[in-house]
Backbone as numpy.savetxt, mean C-alpha at the origin, in Angstrom:
# Nx Ny Nz CAx CAy CAz Cx Cy Cz
-15.92 0.31 -1.03 -15.33 -0.70 -1.25 -15.27 -0.42 -2.84
-13.84 -0.71 -3.11 -13.65 -0.86 -5.25 -14.30 -1.60 -5.44
-14.22 -1.35 -6.86 -15.07 -2.64 -7.41 -14.44 -3.90 -7.17
-13.06 -3.68 -7.50 -12.28 -4.65 -7.66 -12.45 -5.57 -6.62
-12.06 -4.79 -5.18 -11.97 -5.47 -4.42 -13.43 -6.33 -3.83
-14.50 -5.69 -4.45 -15.77 -5.87 -4.24 -15.92 -7.45 -4.83
-15.38 -7.35 -5.89 -15.32 -8.51 -6.39 -14.17 -9.72 -6.26
-13.35 -9.34 -5.59 -12.14 -10.55 -5.40 -13.24 -11.04 -3.84
-13.58 -10.10 -3.26 -14.23 -10.25 -1.70 -15.17 -11.81 -2.05
-15.95 -11.20 -3.13 -17.43 -12.54 -3.27 -16.75 -13.03 -3.63
-15.64 -13.50 -4.35 -14.81 -14.89 -4.44 -13.98 -15.61 -3.65
-13.27 -14.54 -2.76 -12.30 -15.30 -1.97 -12.46 -14.20 -0.58
-13.62 -14.27 -0.08 -13.89 -13.69 1.27 -12.67 -13.74 2.27
-12.47 -12.58 2.70 -11.32 -12.13 3.66 -9.48 -13.11 3.26
-9.61 -12.90 1.74 -8.47 -13.67 1.97 -7.52 -12.50 1.08
-7.82 -11.77 0.25 -7.16 -11.01 -0.56 -7.08 -9.79 -0.01
-6.00 -8.55 0.17 -5.64 -7.48 0.57 -5.83 -6.36 -0.60
-6.23 -5.53 0.13 -5.89 -4.30 -1.49 -4.56 -4.27 -1.62
-3.72 -4.73 -0.89 -2.42 -4.56 -1.30 -1.96 -5.63 -2.19
-2.31 -6.72 -2.04 -2.00 -7.58 -2.80 -2.39 -6.89 -4.28
-4.03 -6.64 -4.44 -4.46 -6.09 -5.39 -3.76 -5.35 -6.43
-3.04 -4.13 -5.49 -2.25 -3.00 -5.95 -1.04 -3.57 -6.58
-0.35 -4.64 -5.93 0.82 -5.46 -6.17 1.17 -5.68 -7.49
-0.09 -6.81 -7.90 -0.62 -7.86 -8.86 -0.79 -6.63 -10.04
-1.81 -5.56 -9.48 -2.07 -4.71 -10.57 -0.80 -3.96 -11.17
-0.05 -4.09 -10.64 1.51 -3.14 -10.76 2.41 -4.33 -11.87
1.95 -4.93 -11.40 2.94 -6.48 -11.91 2.35 -6.31 -13.52
1.37 -6.91 -13.54 0.42 -7.02 -14.65 0.70 -5.97 -15.67
0.49 -4.70 -14.85 0.44 -3.32 -16.02 2.32 -3.34 -16.50
3.08 -3.58 -15.91 4.45 -3.59 -15.85 4.45 -4.60 -17.22
4.20 -5.82 -17.21 4.38 -6.98 -17.52 3.31 -6.07 -19.41
2.10 -5.71 -19.42 1.67 -5.40 -20.61 2.11 -4.27 -21.54
3.01 -3.41 -20.39 3.89 -2.32 -21.15 5.27 -2.77 -21.70
5.54 -4.36 -21.63 6.80 -4.73 -22.32 8.00 -4.10 -21.16
7.10 -4.33 -19.84 8.20 -4.27 -18.86 8.96 -5.14 -17.97
9.67 -4.93 -16.54 10.00 -6.20 -16.28 8.52 -6.54 -15.60
9.08 -8.10 -15.07 8.33 -8.92 -14.09 8.98 -9.61 -13.35
8.24 -9.88 -12.40 8.48 -10.29 -10.89 7.19 -11.20 -10.22
8.35 -11.92 -9.19 7.25 -12.82 -8.85 6.91 -11.70 -7.51
5.55 -11.72 -7.22 4.85 -10.68 -6.37 4.46 -11.75 -5.18
4.88 -11.73 -3.62 4.58 -12.17 -2.54 3.43 -11.71 -2.12
2.52 -12.37 -1.50 0.57 -12.21 -1.91 0.83 -12.41 -0.07
-0.06 -11.81 0.58 -0.47 -11.87 1.60 -0.15 -10.82 2.76
-0.55 -10.71 3.88 -0.12 -9.35 4.78 1.27 -10.18 5.57
2.25 -9.00 5.94 3.12 -9.63 6.39 3.47 -8.60 7.52
2.10 -7.50 7.19 2.41 -6.25 8.35 2.32 -6.62 9.60
1.28 -7.79 9.53 0.43 -8.02 10.97 -0.66 -8.56 10.90
-1.22 -8.71 11.83 -2.69 -9.55 11.59 -4.21 -8.47 12.26
-3.27 -7.65 12.67 -4.77 -6.58 13.40 -4.29 -5.25 12.84
-5.13 -4.58 12.55 -4.85 -3.10 12.39 -5.28 -2.40 13.59
-4.52 -1.05 13.78 -4.55 -0.19 14.91 -5.45 1.26 14.43
-6.67 1.66 14.81 -7.13 2.71 13.59 -6.67 4.08 14.60
-6.55 4.00 16.30 -6.03 4.94 16.49 -4.46 5.58 16.23
-3.52 4.69 16.21 -2.42 4.49 15.22 -2.30 5.34 13.84
-3.37 4.64 13.01 -3.33 4.90 12.00 -3.79 6.61 11.68
-4.54 7.05 12.66 -5.05 8.73 12.62 -4.15 9.15 13.45
-3.23 8.76 13.72 -2.00 9.71 14.34 -0.25 9.74 13.42
-0.60 8.56 13.39 0.65 8.25 12.17 0.98 8.59 10.60
-0.29 8.19 9.93 -0.29 8.25 8.64 -0.33 9.80 8.57
0.29 9.97 7.31 -0.05 11.45 7.12 -1.25 11.44 6.30
-2.06 12.95 6.54 -2.93 13.30 5.37 -2.50 13.90 4.07
-3.54 13.93 3.11 -3.16 14.30 2.00 -2.65 15.77 1.72
-3.32 16.41 3.04 -3.05 18.39 2.41 -1.43 18.38 3.54
-1.12 17.17 4.14 -0.06 17.86 4.69 1.04 18.57 3.88
1.75 19.11 4.29 3.08 19.87 3.76 4.26 19.16 3.87
5.25 19.20 2.96 6.17 18.51 2.67 7.19 18.10 3.70
7.04 19.27 4.52 8.06 19.30 5.87 7.10 18.56 6.94
6.10 18.78 7.04 5.18 17.62 7.78 5.08 16.19 7.40
5.59 15.77 6.21 5.24 14.71 5.56 6.72 14.32 5.77
7.62 14.58 5.45 9.25 14.26 5.94 9.37 13.94 7.41
8.15 15.05 8.50 8.73 14.81 9.57 7.80 13.19 9.85
6.99 12.89 9.61 6.24 11.78 9.95 6.99 10.42 9.41
7.32 10.60 8.30 8.33 9.50 7.41 9.39 9.08 8.40
10.15 10.16 9.13 11.21 10.35 9.99 10.90 9.66 11.40
9.53 9.91 11.61 9.31 9.48 12.69 8.95 7.99 12.54
8.76 7.28 11.76 8.52 5.47 11.31 9.71 5.24 11.22
11.02 5.82 10.96 12.47 5.40 10.48 12.77 5.47 8.97
11.66 6.22 8.46 12.15 6.45 7.18 12.58 7.61 6.49
13.45 7.88 5.54 13.67 9.15 4.98 13.12 9.48 3.80
14.04 10.64 3.33 13.44 11.28 2.16 12.91 10.27 0.73
14.15 9.63 0.38 13.73 8.47 -0.48 12.59 7.58 -0.31
12.27 7.22 1.00 11.20 6.51 1.22 10.04 7.22 1.11
9.96 8.56 1.73 9.00 9.27 0.90 8.35 9.25 -0.35
9.44 9.29 -1.05 9.03 9.56 -2.55 9.04 8.25 -3.35
9.69 7.54 -3.00 9.08 5.89 -3.76 7.48 5.58 -2.68
7.60 5.94 -1.81 6.02 5.39 -1.33 4.87 6.40 -1.62
5.22 7.59 -2.06 4.14 8.52 -2.73 3.76 8.33 -4.36
């Protein structure tokens, strides 16, 4: 587990997700760089359970080619713009 996640889990067990930490980090980094500020909605909004078998088949691997990445994103209803934004 990442040191930041470990520290947060110690203070707030089972409360803050890794996605929350990343979203807050992006917001704070932008503010510190004199960039825009925005309200960060926290908490999981994608579901309450994880599906390891689906993640193992649906998520692209870091070594996949661009064609495979585009295909995997298309399978999820996403396009090349989504691929670039999420990468």
